[in-house]
Coordinates of C-alpha atoms and ligand atoms in Angstrom, one line a residue:
X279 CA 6.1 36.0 -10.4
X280 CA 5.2 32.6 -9.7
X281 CA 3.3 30.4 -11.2
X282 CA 1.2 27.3 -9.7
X283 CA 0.7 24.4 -12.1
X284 CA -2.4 21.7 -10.2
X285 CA -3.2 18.0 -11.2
X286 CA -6.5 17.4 -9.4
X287 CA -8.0 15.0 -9.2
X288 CA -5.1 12.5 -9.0
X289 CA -5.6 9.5 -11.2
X290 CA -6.1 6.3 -10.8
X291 CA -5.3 5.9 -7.1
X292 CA -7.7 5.3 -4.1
X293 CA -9.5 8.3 -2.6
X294 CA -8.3 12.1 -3.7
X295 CA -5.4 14.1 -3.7
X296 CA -4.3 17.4 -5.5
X297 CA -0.4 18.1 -7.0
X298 CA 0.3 21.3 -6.5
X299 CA 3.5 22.5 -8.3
X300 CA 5.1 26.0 -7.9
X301 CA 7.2 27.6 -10.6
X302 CA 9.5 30.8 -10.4
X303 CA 9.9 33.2 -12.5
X304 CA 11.9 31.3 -15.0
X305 CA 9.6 28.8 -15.6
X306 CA 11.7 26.3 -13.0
X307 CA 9.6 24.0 -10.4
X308 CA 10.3 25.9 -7.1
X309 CA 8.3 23.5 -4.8
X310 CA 6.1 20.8 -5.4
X311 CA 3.2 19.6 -2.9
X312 CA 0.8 16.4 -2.5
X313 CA -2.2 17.8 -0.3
X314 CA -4.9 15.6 0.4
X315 CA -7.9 17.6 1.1
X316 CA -10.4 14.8 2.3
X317 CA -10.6 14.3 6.4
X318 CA -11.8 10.9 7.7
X319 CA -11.1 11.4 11.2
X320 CA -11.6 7.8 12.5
X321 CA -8.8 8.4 15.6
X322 CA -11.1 10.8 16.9
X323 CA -15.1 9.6 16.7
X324 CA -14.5 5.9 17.5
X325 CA -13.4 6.8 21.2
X326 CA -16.4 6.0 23.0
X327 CA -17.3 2.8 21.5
X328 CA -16.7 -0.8 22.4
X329 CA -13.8 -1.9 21.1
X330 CA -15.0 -5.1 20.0
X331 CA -16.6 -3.2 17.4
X332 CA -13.4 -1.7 15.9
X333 CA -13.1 -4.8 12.9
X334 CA -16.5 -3.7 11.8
X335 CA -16.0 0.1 12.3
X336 CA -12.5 0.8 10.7
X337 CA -13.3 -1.4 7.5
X338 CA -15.6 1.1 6.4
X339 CA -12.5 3.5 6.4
X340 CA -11.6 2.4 3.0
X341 CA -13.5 0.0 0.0
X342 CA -10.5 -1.0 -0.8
X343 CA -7.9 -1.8 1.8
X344 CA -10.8 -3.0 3.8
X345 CA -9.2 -6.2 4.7
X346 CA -6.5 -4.8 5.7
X347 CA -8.1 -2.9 8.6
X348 CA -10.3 -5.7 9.8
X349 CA -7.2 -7.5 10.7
X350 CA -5.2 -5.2 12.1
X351 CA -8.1 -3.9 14.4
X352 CA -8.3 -7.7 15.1
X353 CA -5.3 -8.3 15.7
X354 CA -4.9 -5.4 18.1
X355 CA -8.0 -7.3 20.0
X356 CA -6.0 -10.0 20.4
X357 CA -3.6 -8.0 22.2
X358 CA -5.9 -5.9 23.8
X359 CA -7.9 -8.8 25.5
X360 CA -4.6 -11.0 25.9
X361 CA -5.6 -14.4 24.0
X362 CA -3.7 -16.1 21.2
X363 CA -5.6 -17.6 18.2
X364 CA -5.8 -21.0 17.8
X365 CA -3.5 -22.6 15.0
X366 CA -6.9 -23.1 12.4
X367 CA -7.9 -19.2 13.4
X368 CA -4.1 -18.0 12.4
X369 CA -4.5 -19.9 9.2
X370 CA -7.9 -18.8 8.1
X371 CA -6.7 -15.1 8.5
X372 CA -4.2 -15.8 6.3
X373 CA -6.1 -17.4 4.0
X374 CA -8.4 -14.7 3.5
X375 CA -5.6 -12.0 3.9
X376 CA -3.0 -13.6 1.0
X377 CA -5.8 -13.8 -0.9
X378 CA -6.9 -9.8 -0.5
X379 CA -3.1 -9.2 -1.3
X380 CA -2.9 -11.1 -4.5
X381 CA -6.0 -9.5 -5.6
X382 CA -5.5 -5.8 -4.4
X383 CA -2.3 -6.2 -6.4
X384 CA -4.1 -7.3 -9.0
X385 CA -6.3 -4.9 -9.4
X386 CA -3.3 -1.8 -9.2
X387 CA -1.1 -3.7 -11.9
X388 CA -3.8 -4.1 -14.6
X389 CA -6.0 -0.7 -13.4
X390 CA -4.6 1.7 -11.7
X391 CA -0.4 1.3 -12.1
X392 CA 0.3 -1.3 -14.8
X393 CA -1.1 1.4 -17.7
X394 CA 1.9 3.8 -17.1
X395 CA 4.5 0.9 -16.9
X396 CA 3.3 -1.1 -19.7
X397 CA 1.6 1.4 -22.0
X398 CA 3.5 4.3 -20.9
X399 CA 4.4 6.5 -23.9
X400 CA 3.8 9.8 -22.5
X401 CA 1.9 10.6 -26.2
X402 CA -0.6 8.2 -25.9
X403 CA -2.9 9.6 -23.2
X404 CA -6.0 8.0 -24.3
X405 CA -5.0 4.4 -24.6
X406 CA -3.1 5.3 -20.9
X407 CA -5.9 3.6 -18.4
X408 CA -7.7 0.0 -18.1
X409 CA -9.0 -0.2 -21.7
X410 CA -5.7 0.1 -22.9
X411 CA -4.2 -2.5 -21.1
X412 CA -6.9 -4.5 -21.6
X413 CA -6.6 -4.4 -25.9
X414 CA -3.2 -5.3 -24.9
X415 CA -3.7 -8.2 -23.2
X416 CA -6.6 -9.6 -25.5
X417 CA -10.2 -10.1 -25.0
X418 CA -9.3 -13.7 -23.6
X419 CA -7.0 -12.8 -21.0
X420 CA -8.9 -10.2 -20.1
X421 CA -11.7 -12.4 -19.2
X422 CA -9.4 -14.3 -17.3
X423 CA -8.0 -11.4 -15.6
X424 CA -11.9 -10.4 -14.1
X425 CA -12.6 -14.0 -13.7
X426 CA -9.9 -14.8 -11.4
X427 CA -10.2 -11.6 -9.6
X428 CA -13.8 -12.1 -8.6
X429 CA -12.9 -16.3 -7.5
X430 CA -10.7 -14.9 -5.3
X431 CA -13.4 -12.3 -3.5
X432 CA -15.9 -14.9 -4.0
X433 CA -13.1 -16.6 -1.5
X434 CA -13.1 -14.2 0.6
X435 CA -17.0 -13.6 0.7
X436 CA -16.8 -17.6 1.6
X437 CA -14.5 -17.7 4.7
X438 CA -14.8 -13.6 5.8
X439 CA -19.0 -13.3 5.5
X440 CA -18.4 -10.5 3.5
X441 CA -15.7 -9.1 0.9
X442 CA -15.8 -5.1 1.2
X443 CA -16.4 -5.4 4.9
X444 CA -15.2 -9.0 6.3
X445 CA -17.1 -10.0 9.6
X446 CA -14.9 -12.9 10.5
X447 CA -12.1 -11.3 12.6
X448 CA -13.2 -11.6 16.6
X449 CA -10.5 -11.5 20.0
X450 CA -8.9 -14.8 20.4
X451 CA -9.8 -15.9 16.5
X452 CA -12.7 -15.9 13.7
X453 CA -16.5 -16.5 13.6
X454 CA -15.9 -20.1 12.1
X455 CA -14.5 -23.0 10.8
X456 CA -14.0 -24.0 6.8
X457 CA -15.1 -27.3 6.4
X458 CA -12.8 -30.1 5.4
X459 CA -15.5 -30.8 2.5
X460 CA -14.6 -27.6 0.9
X461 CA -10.0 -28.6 0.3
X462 CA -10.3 -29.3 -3.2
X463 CA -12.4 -26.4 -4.2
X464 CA -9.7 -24.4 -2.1
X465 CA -6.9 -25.8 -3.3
X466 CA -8.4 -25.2 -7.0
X467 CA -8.5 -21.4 -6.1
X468 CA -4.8 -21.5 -4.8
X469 CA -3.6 -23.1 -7.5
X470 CA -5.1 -21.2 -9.8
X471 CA -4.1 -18.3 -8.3
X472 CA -0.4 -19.3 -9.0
X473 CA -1.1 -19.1 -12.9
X474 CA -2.4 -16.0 -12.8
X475 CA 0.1 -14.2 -10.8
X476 CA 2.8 -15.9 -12.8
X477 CA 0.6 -14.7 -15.9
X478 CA 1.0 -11.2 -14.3
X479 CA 4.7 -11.5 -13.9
X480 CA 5.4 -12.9 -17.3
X481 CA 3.3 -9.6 -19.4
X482 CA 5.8 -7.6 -17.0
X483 CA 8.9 -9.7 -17.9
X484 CA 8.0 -9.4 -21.3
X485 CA 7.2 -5.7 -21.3
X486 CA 9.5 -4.0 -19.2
X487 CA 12.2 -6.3 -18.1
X488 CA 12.8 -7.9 -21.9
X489 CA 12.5 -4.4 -23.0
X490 CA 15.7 -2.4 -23.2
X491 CA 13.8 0.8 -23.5
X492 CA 11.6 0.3 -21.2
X493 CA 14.1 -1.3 -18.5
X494 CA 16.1 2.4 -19.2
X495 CA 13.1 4.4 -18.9
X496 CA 11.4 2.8 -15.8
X497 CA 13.8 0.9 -13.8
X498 CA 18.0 2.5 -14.4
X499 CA 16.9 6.5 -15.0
X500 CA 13.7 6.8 -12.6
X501 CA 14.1 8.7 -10.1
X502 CA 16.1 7.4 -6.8
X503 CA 15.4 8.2 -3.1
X504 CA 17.5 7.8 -0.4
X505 CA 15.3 6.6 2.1
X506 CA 15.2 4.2 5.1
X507 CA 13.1 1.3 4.7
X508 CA 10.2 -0.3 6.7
X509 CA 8.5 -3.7 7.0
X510 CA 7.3 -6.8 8.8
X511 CA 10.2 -10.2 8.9
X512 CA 9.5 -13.3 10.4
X513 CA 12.3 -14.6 12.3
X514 CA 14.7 -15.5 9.5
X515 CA 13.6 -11.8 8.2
X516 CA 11.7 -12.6 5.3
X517 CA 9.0 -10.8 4.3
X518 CA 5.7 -11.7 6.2
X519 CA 2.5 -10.0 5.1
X520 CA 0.4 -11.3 8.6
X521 CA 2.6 -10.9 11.5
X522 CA 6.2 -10.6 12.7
X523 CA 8.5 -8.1 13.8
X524 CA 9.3 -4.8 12.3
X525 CA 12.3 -4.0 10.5
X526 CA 14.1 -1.1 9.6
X527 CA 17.3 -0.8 6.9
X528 CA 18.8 2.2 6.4
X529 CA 20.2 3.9 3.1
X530 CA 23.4 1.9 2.9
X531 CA 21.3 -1.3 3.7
X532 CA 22.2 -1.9 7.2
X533 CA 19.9 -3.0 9.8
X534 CA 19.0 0.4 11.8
X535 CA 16.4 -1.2 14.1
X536 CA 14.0 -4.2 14.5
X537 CA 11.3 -4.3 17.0
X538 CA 7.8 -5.8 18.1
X539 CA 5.0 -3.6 16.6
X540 CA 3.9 -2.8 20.5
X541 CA 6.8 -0.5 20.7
X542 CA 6.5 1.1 17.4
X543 CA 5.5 4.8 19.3
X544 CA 9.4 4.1 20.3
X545 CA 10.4 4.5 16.7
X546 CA 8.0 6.2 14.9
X547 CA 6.4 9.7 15.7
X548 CA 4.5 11.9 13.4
X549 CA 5.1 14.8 11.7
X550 CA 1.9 17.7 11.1
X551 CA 1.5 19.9 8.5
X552 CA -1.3 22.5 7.9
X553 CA -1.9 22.4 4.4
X554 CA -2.9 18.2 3.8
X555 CA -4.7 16.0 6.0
X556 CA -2.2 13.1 6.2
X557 CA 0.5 12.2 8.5
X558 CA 3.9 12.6 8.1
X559 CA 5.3 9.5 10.1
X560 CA 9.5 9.8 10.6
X561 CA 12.1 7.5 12.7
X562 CA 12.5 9.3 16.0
X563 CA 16.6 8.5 15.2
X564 CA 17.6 10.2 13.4
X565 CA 14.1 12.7 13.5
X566 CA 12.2 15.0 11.7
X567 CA 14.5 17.2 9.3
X568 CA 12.2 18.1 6.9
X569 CA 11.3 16.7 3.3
X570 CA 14.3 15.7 2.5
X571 CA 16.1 12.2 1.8
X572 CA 19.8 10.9 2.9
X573 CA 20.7 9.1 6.2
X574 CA 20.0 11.7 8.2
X575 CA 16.5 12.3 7.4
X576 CA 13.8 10.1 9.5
X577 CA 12.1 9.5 6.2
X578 CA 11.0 6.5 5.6
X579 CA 9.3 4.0 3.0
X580 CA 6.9 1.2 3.5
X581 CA 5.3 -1.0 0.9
X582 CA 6.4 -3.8 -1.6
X583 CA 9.9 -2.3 -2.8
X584 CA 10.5 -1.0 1.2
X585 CA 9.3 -4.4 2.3
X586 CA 11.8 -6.4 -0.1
X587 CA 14.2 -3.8 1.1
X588 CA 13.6 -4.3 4.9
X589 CA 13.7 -8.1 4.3
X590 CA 16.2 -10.7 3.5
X591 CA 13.4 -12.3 0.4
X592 CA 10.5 -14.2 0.7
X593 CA 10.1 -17.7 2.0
X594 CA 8.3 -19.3 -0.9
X595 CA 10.5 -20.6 -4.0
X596 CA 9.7 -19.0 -7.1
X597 CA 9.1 -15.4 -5.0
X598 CA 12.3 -15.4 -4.3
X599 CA 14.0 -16.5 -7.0
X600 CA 12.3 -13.5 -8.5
X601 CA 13.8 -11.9 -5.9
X602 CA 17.5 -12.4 -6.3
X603 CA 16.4 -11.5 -10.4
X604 CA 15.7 -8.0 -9.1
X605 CA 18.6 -7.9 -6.6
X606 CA 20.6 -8.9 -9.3
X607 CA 19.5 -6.3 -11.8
X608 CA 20.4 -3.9 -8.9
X609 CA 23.8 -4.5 -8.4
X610 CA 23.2 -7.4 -6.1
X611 CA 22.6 -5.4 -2.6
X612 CA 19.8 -4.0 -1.0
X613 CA 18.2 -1.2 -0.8
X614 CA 16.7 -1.1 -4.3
X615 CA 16.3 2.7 -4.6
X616 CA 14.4 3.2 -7.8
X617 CA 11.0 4.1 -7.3
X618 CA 9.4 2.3 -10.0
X619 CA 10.9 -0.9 -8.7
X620 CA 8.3 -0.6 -6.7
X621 CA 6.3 -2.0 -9.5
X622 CA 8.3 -4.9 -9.8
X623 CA 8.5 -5.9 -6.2
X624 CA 4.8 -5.9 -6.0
X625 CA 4.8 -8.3 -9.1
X626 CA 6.8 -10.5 -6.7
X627 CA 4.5 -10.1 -4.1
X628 CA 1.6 -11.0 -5.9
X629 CA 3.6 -14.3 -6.6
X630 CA 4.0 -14.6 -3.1
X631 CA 0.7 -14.5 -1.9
X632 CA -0.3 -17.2 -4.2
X633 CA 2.5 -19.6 -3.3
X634 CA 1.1 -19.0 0.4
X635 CA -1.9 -19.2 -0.1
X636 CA -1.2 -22.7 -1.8
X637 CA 0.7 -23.7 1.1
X638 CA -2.3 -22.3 3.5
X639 CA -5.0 -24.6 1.1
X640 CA -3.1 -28.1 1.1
X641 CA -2.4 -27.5 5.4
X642 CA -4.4 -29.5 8.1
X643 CA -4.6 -27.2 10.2
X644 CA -6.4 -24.4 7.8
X645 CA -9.5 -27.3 8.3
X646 CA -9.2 -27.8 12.2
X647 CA -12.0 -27.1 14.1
X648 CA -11.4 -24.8 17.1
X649 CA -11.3 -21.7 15.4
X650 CA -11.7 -19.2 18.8
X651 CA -9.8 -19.3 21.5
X652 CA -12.4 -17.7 24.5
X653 CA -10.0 -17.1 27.5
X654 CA -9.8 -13.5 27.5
X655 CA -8.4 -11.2 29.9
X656 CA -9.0 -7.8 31.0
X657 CA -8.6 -5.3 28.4
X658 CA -6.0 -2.2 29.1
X659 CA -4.1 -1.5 25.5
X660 CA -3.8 -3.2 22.5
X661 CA -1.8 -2.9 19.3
X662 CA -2.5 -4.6 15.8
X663 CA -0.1 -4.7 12.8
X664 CA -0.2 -6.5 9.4
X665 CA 2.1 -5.7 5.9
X666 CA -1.6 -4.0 4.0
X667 CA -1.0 -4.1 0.2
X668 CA 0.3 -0.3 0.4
X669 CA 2.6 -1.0 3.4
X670 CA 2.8 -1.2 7.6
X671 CA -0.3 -0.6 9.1
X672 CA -0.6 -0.1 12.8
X673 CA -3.8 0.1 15.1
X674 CA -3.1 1.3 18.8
X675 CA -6.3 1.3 21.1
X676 CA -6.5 2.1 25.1
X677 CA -9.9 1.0 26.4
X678 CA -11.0 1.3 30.2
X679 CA -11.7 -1.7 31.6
X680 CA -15.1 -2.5 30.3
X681 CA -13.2 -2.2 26.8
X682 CA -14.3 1.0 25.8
X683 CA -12.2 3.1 23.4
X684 CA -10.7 5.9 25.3
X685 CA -7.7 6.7 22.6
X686 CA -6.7 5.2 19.1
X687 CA -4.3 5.8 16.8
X688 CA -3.8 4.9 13.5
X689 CA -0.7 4.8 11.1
X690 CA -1.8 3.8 8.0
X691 CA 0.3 2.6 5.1
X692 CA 0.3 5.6 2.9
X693 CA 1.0 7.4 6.1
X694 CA 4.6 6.9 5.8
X695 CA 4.8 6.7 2.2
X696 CA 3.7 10.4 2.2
X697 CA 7.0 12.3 3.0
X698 CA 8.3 10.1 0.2
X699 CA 6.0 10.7 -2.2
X700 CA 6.2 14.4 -1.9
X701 CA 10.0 14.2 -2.6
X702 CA 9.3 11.8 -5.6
X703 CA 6.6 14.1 -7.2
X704 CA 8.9 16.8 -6.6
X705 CA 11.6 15.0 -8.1
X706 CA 9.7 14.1 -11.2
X707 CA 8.6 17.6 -11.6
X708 CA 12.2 19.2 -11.0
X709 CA 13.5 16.8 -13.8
X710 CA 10.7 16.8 -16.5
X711 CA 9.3 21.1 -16.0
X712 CA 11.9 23.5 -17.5
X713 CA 11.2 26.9 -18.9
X714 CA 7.4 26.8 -18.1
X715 CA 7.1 23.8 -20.5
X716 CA 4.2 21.6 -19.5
X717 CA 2.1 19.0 -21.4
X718 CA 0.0 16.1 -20.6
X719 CA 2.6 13.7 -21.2
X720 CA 4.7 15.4 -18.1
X721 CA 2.0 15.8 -16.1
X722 CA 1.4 12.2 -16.5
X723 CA 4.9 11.2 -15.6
X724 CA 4.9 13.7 -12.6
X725 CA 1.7 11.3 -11.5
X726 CA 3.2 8.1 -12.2
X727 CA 5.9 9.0 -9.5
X728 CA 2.9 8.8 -6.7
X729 CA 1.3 5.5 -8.4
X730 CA 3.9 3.7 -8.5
X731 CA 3.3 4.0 -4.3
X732 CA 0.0 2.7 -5.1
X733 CA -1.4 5.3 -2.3
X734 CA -4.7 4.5 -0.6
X735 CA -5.4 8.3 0.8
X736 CA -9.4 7.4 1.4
X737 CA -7.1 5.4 4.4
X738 CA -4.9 7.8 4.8
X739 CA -6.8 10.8 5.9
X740 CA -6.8 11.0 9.6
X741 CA -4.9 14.0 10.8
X742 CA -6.8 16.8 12.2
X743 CA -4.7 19.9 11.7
X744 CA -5.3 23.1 13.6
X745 CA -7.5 24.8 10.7
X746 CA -8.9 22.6 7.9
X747 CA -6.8 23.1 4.5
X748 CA -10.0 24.2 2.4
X749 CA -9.6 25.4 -1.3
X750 CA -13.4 26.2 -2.7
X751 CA -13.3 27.7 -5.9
X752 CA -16.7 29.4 -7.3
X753 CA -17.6 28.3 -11.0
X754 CA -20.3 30.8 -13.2
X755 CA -23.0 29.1 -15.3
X756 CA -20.3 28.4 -18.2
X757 CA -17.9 27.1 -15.9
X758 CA -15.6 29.7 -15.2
X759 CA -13.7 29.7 -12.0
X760 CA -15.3 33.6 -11.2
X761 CA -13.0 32.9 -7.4
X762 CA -11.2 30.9 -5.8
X763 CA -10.8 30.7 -1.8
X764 CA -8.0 29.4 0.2
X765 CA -7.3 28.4 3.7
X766 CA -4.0 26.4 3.9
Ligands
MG1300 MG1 -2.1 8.5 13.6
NI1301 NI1 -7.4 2.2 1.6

């Protein structure tokens, strides 16, 4: 007989998601799913509508990634209606979008990931969450932490119009200007913003990497996959979060391909299954072979560890000197194939985005004034791609040619994470659940496989499978589950 052991809700990640994990008869993990029940269904109900309304519609997919979809569906204007931004448009979007980064990282290393890496004795399940971390850190830096957090949305709110849904991105560039008045209150926000991602870094350095224990239990003995990995280079391949190419490396670290986002439908297709509501995107070479890792699976991995892994480093100083630490710590070659690296390499990030971002504040050009370039053409497809804080994301839309939506696809960041996290949760379960034995502190370390992803799945919810996986389960007065329905 077997025996199904579920986690749901998922903790502290964005939107929600069920582990399901199957045990035989022997008390050994069988099988081990991540279905996400919750249907968004964007692709579908925005045919029909201008697409010049597609920055304002598709940031209300997610509160938290928000950002991240107002400049892709920008960005895929761009392309649709054939203009290029002016210099001062370019650098305002990044402005706003290094500063969403630093702060979306932010708020997964102190909230939502950070607990299990820095707090993560699997006994201490009550101090495991944001209160935790924050008696850690000490009432002062805590304030700092929130203070910092909200200067940098009050940033955004600033330039974008608004910080859950920004109204700034339009085809050919952004509503308007910043004013050359407002440098040194900028600059004060970048440079701050150094401090407190080197802040970040230092309570991880301190933590985990000057932490022999810890380095053993999170970094050398996690779990490995053997995946390919995906991300966004500029032309000396170095990590861009805005715009570039994309890259692929393989397992053994070899480029495998590197292409403009408008032919990504060449190399990535996506794989359905009945029982979740995500995607499954794979590299058409080598294909779909199931959930499985190795060279000759089309599995692949976006996101901070994939992107470091894709790249050749980061283009700002201190980033990548952190970078070469890691690399270093790693037998000095990509790929980096620990899973909670990813932890690390977001860390990294987060440095990154403030060094741009200091870079973006002391330029002329983020203070020019032609912020729109208004030459646009007729609209017939368009593609948009930016590195969101949980990895690629693409927006493809067709329009006729009055620009109305007649087909859009979306692959969204946790998209293509989602084969991998599947194998990693199964991973984590195969190692830690013998004999039936289960407790929180497993069930915890089973999670931390997925968070360490930092998975948005209130983004990631757009396939529309032939019958909707349902589970309903009917609770008595008391609380008793009297039945429980199924349709997978
Ligand atoms: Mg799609
Ligand atoms: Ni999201």
């Amino acid at each position: 007989m077997t025996t199904t052991l579920t986690i749901d809700p998922m903790t502290r990640l964005e939107g929600h998601g069920k582990i399901h994990i199957v045990l035989d008869d022997k008390g050994e993990v069988e099988r081990a799913l991540f279905q996400v029940p919750e249907l968004r269904g964007f692709e579908s109900f925005v045919v029909g509508r201008p697409a010049v309304d597609m920055p304002q519609i598709v940031s209300r997919i997610c509160g938290v990634c928000p950002t991240a979809q107002h400049l892709a569906a920008t960005k895929a204007l761009d392309d649709l209606f054939g203009v290029t931004p002016p210099p001062a448009a370019r650098a305002i979007r990044e402005l706003v979008y290094h500063a969403f980064m630093l702060e979306d990282h932010a708020l997964h290393f102190y909230f939502l990931g950070g607990p299990d890496i820095l707090l993560g004795a699997p006994e201490s399940a009550t101090q495991r969450n944001v209160l935790g971390l924050l008696r850690l850190v000490g009432r002062d830096d805590a304030k700092k932490i929130i203070s910092m957090r909200s200067r940098l949305r009050e940033l955004i709110t600033s330039v974008a119009g608004k910080v859950v849904h920004p109204v700034f991105g339009l085809p050919g560039g952004v509503s308007r200007r910043i004013e050359p008045s407002r440098r040194d209150q900028i600059q004060a926000v970048a440079r701050d913003s150094m401090t407190f991602a080197l802040d970040a870094f230092s309570l991880f350095d301190t933590k985990v990497l000057g932490d022999e224990r810890s380095m053993e239990r999170f970094v050398y003995d996690s779990d490995v996959l053997e995946t390919f990995s995906m991300g966004t280079v500029d032309k000396s391949n170095q990590v861009s979060f805005y715009g570039g190419v994309l890259r692929v490396t393989s397992p053994d670290g070899s480029e495998h391909a590197r292409f403009d986002p408008h032919d990504y439908a060449g190399h990535i297709a996506e794989h359905v299954e009945p029982w979740t509501c995500v995607t499954f995107p794979y590299l058409r070479d080598p294909g779909w072979k199931g959930f499985t890792d190795g060279i000759e699976s089309g599995v692949y991995r976006v996101a901070p560890l994939a992107r470091l892994n894709a790249s050749t480093g980061y283009s700002t100083p201190r980033a990548h000197q952190e970078y070469e630490r890691l690399i270093e710590t790693f037998n000095g070659r990509t790929p980096v194939r620990q899973t909670l690296a990813y932890h690390w390499a977001r860390l990294i990030e987060m440095i990154y985005a403030a060094e741009r971002l200091e870079e973006l504040a002391t330029s002329e050009e983020l203070y020019a004034p032609e912020v729109r370039n208004m030459d646009l053409g007729t609209p017939t497809s368009g593609v948009g791609c930016v590195e969101a804080p949980r990895g690629t994301l693409i927006h493809h839309y067709a329009t006729d040619s009055q620009g109305v939506i007649t087909a859009c696809n979306l692959i969204v960041a946790t998209h293509s994470n989602s084969a991998a996290i599947c194998l990693s949760i199964e991973r984590a379960a195969r190692r830690l659940i013998h004999k039936g034995v289960v407790d929180d502190g497993i069930l915890n370390e089973v999670e931390m496989a997925f968070r360490a992803y930092d998975p948005c799945l209130t983004c990631a919810s757009h396939s529309l499978p032939g019958t909707m996986p349902l589970h309903v389960d009917i609770v008595d007065h008391r609380g008793r589950v009297t039945e429980s329905l199924r349709k997978l």
